[in-house]
Amino acid sequence: MGRNQGHVDGELAEFAVAAALVSNGCRVSYTHGEYKYDLVADADDELLRVQVKKANRDTDTPWKYRLFTDQYDEGQVDLFAGYIPESGETFYATADEVGSEFRINAKSGEEMNEHNRDLAKLVGEYTFERAVSRLRENELTEGGT
């Protein structure tokens, strides 16, 4: 009996993101059961709920990818991690950055004019470190300190 390809792709994305998180110095735990997040990343003793998404290629512009994130409410997920199977790249965004859909550009900045580069969400800029830093900044702002 064949498996649903979407489920297989999702599992592969989870493994790729877990490996990338380990490379970033995290310990990674997997959830069991129905949760809004797939992984728990232990980053310097801070537990982060990570929802993994396989990035879908935009048919009109093959260097653009999107994540569908409309099924999540505030406070359910700390970070969204995207995985681009064609390149093996991972990228990270905080829940407040993604909205109901998140688009990212897989081109390098050198391939764009300055105006487009300034507007683009480049995959190489959406690192784990950047996302965690932004998450901590948001917590400080919301905490009033």
CSV table of C-alpha atoms in Angstrom, one decimal:
chain,number,residue,atom,x,y,z
A,1,MET,CA,0.0,0.0,0.0
A,2,GLY,CA,1.4,3.4,-1.0
A,3,ARG,CA,1.9,6.3,1.3
A,4,ASN,CA,0.5,9.7,0.8
A,5,GLN,CA,3.3,11.7,-0.9
A,6,GLY,CA,2.3,14.9,1.1
A,7,HIS,CA,2.9,13.0,4.4
A,8,VAL,CA,6.2,11.6,3.1
A,9,ASP,CA,7.3,15.1,2.1
A,10,GLY,CA,6.3,16.5,5.5
A,11,GLU,CA,8.3,13.8,7.3
A,12,LEU,CA,11.4,14.5,5.2
A,13,ALA,CA,11.0,18.2,5.9
A,14,GLU,CA,10.9,17.5,9.6
A,15,PHE,CA,14.0,15.4,9.5
A,16,ALA,CA,15.9,18.0,7.5
A,17,VAL,CA,14.9,20.8,9.9
A,18,ALA,CA,15.7,18.7,12.9
A,19,ALA,CA,19.2,18.1,11.5
A,20,ALA,CA,19.6,21.8,10.8
A,21,LEU,CA,18.6,22.6,14.3
A,22,VAL,CA,21.1,20.2,15.7
A,23,SER,CA,23.7,21.8,13.5
A,24,ASN,CA,22.7,25.1,15.1
A,25,GLY,CA,23.5,23.7,18.6
A,26,CYS,CA,20.0,22.7,19.6
A,27,ARG,CA,18.7,19.5,21.2
A,28,VAL,CA,15.6,18.4,19.4
A,29,SER,CA,12.5,16.5,20.6
A,30,TYR,CA,9.6,15.2,18.6
A,31,THR,CA,6.0,15.6,19.6
A,32,HIS,CA,3.6,12.6,19.9
A,33,GLY,CA,0.0,13.2,19.2
A,34,GLU,CA,-1.9,16.1,17.9
A,35,TYR,CA,0.0,19.4,18.4
A,36,LYS,CA,0.2,22.6,16.4
A,37,TYR,CA,4.0,22.2,16.4
A,38,ASP,CA,6.2,19.4,15.1
A,39,LEU,CA,9.4,19.8,17.0
A,40,VAL,CA,10.7,21.2,20.3
A,41,ALA,CA,14.1,22.9,19.9
A,42,ASP,CA,16.1,23.3,23.1
A,43,ALA,CA,18.2,26.4,22.4
A,44,ASP,CA,20.4,27.2,25.4
A,45,ASP,CA,17.8,25.8,27.8
A,46,GLU,CA,15.0,27.8,26.1
A,47,LEU,CA,12.3,25.5,24.7
A,48,LEU,CA,10.9,26.6,21.3
A,49,ARG,CA,7.9,25.2,19.6
A,50,VAL,CA,8.7,24.7,15.9
A,51,GLN,CA,6.2,24.1,13.2
A,52,VAL,CA,7.8,22.6,10.1
A,53,LYS,CA,6.5,23.3,6.6
A,54,LYS,CA,7.7,22.0,3.3
A,55,ALA,CA,8.0,25.1,1.1
A,56,ASN,CA,5.9,25.1,-2.0
A,57,ARG,CA,7.3,26.5,-5.2
A,58,ASP,CA,5.4,29.2,-6.9
A,59,THR,CA,4.5,28.0,-10.3
A,60,ASP,CA,4.8,31.5,-11.9
A,61,THR,CA,8.1,32.4,-10.3
A,62,PRO,CA,10.2,29.2,-9.6
A,63,TRP,CA,12.6,31.0,-7.3
A,64,LYS,CA,9.8,32.0,-4.9
A,65,TYR,CA,8.4,29.6,-2.3
A,66,ARG,CA,5.5,29.9,0.1
A,67,LEU,CA,4.4,28.4,3.4
A,68,PHE,CA,0.7,28.1,4.3
A,69,THR,CA,0.3,29.1,7.9
A,70,ASP,CA,-3.4,30.0,8.2
A,71,GLN,CA,-4.3,27.2,10.7
A,72,TYR,CA,-2.4,28.7,13.7
A,73,ASP,CA,-3.5,31.0,16.4
A,74,GLU,CA,-1.3,33.4,18.4
A,75,GLY,CA,0.7,31.6,21.0
A,76,GLN,CA,0.5,28.1,19.5
A,77,VAL,CA,3.9,28.2,17.7
A,78,ASP,CA,7.2,30.1,18.4
A,79,LEU,CA,8.9,29.5,15.1
A,80,PHE,CA,8.0,28.3,11.6
A,81,ALA,CA,10.7,26.4,9.8
A,82,GLY,CA,10.5,26.1,6.1
A,83,TYR,CA,12.4,23.4,4.1
A,84,ILE,CA,13.1,23.7,0.3
A,85,PRO,CA,13.6,20.2,-1.0
A,86,GLU,CA,15.1,21.2,-4.3
A,87,SER,CA,18.0,23.0,-2.6
A,88,GLY,CA,18.0,21.4,0.8
A,89,GLU,CA,17.8,24.8,2.5
A,90,THR,CA,16.0,25.6,5.7
A,91,PHE,CA,14.7,29.0,6.8
A,92,TYR,CA,13.0,30.3,10.0
A,93,ALA,CA,10.5,33.0,10.8
A,94,THR,CA,8.7,34.0,13.9
A,95,ALA,CA,4.9,33.5,14.2
A,96,ASP,CA,4.3,37.2,14.1
A,97,GLU,CA,6.2,37.4,10.7
A,98,VAL,CA,4.3,34.8,8.8
A,99,GLY,CA,0.6,35.8,8.9
A,100,SER,CA,-1.6,33.3,7.0
A,101,GLU,CA,1.0,32.8,4.3
A,102,PHE,CA,4.7,33.4,4.1
A,103,ARG,CA,6.7,33.9,0.9
A,104,ILE,CA,10.4,33.7,0.6
A,105,ASN,CA,12.8,34.2,-2.3
A,106,ALA,CA,15.5,31.6,-3.1
A,107,LYS,CA,17.5,33.9,-5.4
A,108,SER,CA,20.8,35.3,-4.1
A,109,GLY,CA,20.8,39.1,-3.5
A,110,GLU,CA,23.5,39.4,-6.2
A,111,GLU,CA,20.9,38.3,-8.8
A,112,MET,CA,18.6,41.3,-8.1
A,113,ASN,CA,18.7,45.0,-8.5
A,114,GLU,CA,19.0,47.0,-5.3
A,115,HIS,CA,15.3,47.9,-5.1
A,116,ASN,CA,14.1,44.2,-5.4
A,117,ARG,CA,16.8,43.0,-3.0
A,118,ASP,CA,15.7,45.5,-0.4
A,119,LEU,CA,12.1,44.3,-0.7
A,120,ALA,CA,12.7,40.5,-1.0
A,121,LYS,CA,12.7,38.1,1.9
A,122,LEU,CA,15.8,36.2,1.0
A,123,VAL,CA,16.1,32.6,2.2
A,124,GLY,CA,19.8,33.2,3.3
A,125,GLU,CA,18.7,36.0,5.6
A,126,TYR,CA,16.1,34.0,7.5
A,127,THR,CA,18.4,32.1,9.7
A,128,PHE,CA,17.7,30.3,13.0
A,129,GLU,CA,19.8,32.8,14.9
A,130,ARG,CA,17.9,35.8,13.3
A,131,ALA,CA,14.5,34.2,14.2
A,132,VAL,CA,15.5,33.4,17.8
A,133,SER,CA,16.9,37.0,18.2
A,134,ARG,CA,13.6,38.4,16.9
A,135,LEU,CA,11.6,36.2,19.1
A,136,ARG,CA,13.6,37.4,22.2
A,137,GLU,CA,13.2,41.0,21.1
A,138,ASN,CA,9.4,40.5,20.8
A,139,GLU,CA,9.3,39.0,24.3
A,140,LEU,CA,11.1,41.9,25.7
A,141,THR,CA,8.9,44.4,24.0
A,142,GLU,CA,5.7,42.6,25.0
A,143,GLY,CA,7.0,42.1,28.6
A,144,GLY,CA,7.5,45.9,28.9
A,145,THR,CA,11.2,45.7,29.8
